[in-house]
Tab-separated table of C-alpha atoms in Angstrom:
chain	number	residue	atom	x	y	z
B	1	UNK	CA	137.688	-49.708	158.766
B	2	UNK	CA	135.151	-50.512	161.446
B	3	UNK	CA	135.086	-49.533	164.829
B	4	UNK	CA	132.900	-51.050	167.282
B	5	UNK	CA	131.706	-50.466	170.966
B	6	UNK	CA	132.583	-54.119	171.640
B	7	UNK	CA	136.060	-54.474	170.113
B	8	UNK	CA	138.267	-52.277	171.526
B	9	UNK	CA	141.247	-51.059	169.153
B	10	UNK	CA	145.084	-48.835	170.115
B	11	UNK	CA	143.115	-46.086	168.237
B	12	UNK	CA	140.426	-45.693	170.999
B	13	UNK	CA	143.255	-44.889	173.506
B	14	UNK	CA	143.619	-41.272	172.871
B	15	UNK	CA	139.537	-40.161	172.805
B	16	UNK	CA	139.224	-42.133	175.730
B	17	UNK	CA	141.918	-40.314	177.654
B	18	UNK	CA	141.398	-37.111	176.702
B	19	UNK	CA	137.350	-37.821	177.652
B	20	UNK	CA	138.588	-38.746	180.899
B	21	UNK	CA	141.147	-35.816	181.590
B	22	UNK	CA	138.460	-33.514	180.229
B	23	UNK	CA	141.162	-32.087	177.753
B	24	UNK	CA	139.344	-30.653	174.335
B	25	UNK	CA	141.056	-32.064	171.315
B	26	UNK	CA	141.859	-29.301	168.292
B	27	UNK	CA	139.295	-29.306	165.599
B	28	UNK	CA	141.974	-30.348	162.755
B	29	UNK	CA	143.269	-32.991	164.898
B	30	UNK	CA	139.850	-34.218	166.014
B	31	UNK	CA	138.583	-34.715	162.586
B	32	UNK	CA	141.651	-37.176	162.078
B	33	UNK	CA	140.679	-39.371	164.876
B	34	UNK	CA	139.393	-42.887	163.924
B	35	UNK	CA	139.332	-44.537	167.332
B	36	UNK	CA	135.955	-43.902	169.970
B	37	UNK	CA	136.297	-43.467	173.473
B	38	UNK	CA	135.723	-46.444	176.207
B	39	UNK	CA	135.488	-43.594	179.059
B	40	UNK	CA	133.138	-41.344	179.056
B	41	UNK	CA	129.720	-40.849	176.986
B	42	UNK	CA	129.609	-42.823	173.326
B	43	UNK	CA	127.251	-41.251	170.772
B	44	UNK	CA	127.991	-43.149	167.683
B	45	UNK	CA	130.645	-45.829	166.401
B	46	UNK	CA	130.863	-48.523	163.815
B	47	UNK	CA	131.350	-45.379	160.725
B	48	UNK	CA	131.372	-47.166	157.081
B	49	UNK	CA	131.097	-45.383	154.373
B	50	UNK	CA	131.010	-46.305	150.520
B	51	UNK	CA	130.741	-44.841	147.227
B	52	UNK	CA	127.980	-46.094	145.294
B	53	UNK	CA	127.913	-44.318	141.841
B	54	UNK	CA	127.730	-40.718	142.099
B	55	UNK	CA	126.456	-41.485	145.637
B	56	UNK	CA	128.051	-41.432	148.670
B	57	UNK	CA	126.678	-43.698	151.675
B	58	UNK	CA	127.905	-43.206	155.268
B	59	UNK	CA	125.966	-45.300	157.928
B	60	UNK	CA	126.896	-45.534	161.661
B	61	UNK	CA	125.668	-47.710	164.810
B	62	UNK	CA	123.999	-44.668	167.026
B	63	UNK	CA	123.539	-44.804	171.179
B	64	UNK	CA	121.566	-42.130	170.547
B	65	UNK	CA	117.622	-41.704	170.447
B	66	UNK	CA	117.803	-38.209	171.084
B	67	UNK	CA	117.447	-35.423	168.316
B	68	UNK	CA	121.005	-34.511	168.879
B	69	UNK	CA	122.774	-33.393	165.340
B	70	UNK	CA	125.966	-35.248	163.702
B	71	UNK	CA	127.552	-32.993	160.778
B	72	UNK	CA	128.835	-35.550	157.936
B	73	UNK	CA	131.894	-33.979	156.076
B	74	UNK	CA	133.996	-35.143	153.477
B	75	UNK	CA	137.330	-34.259	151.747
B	76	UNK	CA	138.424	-35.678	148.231
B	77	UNK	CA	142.165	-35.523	149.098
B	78	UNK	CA	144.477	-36.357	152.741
B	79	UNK	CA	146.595	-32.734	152.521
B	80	UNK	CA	146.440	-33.601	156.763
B	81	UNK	CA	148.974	-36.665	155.676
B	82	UNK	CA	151.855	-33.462	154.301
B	83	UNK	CA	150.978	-31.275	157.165
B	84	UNK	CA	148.482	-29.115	155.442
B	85	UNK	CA	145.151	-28.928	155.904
B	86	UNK	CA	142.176	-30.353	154.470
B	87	UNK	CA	139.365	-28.772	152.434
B	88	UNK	CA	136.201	-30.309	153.730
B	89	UNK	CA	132.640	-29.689	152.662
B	90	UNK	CA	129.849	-30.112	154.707
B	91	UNK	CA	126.803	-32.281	152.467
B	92	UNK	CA	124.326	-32.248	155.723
B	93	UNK	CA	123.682	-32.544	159.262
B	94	UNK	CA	121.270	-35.452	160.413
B	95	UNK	CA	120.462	-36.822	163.420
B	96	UNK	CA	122.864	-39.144	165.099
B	97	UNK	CA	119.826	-42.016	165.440
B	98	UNK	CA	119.418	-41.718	161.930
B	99	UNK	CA	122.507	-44.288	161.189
B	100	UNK	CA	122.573	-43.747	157.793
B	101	UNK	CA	123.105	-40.899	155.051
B	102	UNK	CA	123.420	-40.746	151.504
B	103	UNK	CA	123.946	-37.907	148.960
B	104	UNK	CA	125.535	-37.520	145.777
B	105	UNK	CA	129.089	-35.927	145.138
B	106	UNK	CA	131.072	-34.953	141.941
B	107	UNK	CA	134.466	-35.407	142.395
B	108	UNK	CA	137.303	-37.387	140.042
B	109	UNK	CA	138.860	-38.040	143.048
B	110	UNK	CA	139.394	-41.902	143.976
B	111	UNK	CA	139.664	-41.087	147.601
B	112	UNK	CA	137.826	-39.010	149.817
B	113	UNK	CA	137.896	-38.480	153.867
B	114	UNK	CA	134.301	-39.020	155.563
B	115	UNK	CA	134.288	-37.092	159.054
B	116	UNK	CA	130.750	-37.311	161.233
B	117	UNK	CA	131.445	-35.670	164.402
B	118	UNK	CA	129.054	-33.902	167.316
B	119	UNK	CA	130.445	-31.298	169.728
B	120	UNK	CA	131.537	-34.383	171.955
B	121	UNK	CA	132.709	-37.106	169.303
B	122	UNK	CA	134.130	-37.460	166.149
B	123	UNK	CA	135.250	-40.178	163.911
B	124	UNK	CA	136.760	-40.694	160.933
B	125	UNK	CA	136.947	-43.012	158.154
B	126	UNK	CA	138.175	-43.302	154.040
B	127	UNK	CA	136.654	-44.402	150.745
B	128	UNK	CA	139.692	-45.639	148.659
């Protein structure tokens, strides 16, 4: 799934309304968005993310060049999809110009749930 400042998709709907109504978006629900907001400040977009190995690689397109912070999470299962919630773990915080972030994760899983997010944005994306 890619997401870009220039293509706008249904999914960037809802950040960009609730940027514009000021309205504050719960944390469980915000780390399920996948859509980026075309009102109001844009921080990142464009999230990929791969597995590579043991490795996991998560790159971005920042509008950054600021040293503000973007926490990278990730979740080997989708318990948000049965109404329960997921069991992220946070592998680092970088800096949103960065673009790009790579660290290594056990897991048997086949799936996992990549979340980068700032105080103001958050996006989502999946490795299947």
């Amino acid at each position: 799934m890619s997401i870009s400042k220039e293509t706008w998709r249904v999914v960037d709907i809802l950040p960009s309304i609730c940027n514009h109504l000021g309205v504050k978006i719960p944390e469980e629900q915000r780390n399920e968005l996948d859509g980026v907001p075309f009102i109001g400040p844009l921080e990142f977009s464009d999230l990929r993310a791969s597995r590579q190995g043991n490795k996991i690689v998560v790159e971005w397109k920042s509008y950054v060049t600021d040293n503000r912070k973007l926490d990278i999470l990730i979740s080997p299962s989708n318990n948000f999809k049965k109404g329960d919630e997921d069991q992220y773990v946070h592998p680092a915080t970088v800096l949103v110009k960065d673009q790009r972030f790579s660290f290594a994760f056990q897991s048997t899983s086949n799936f996992f749930k990549i979340v980068i997010k700032t105080p103001n944005q958050a996006l989502n994306t999946w490795i299947k």
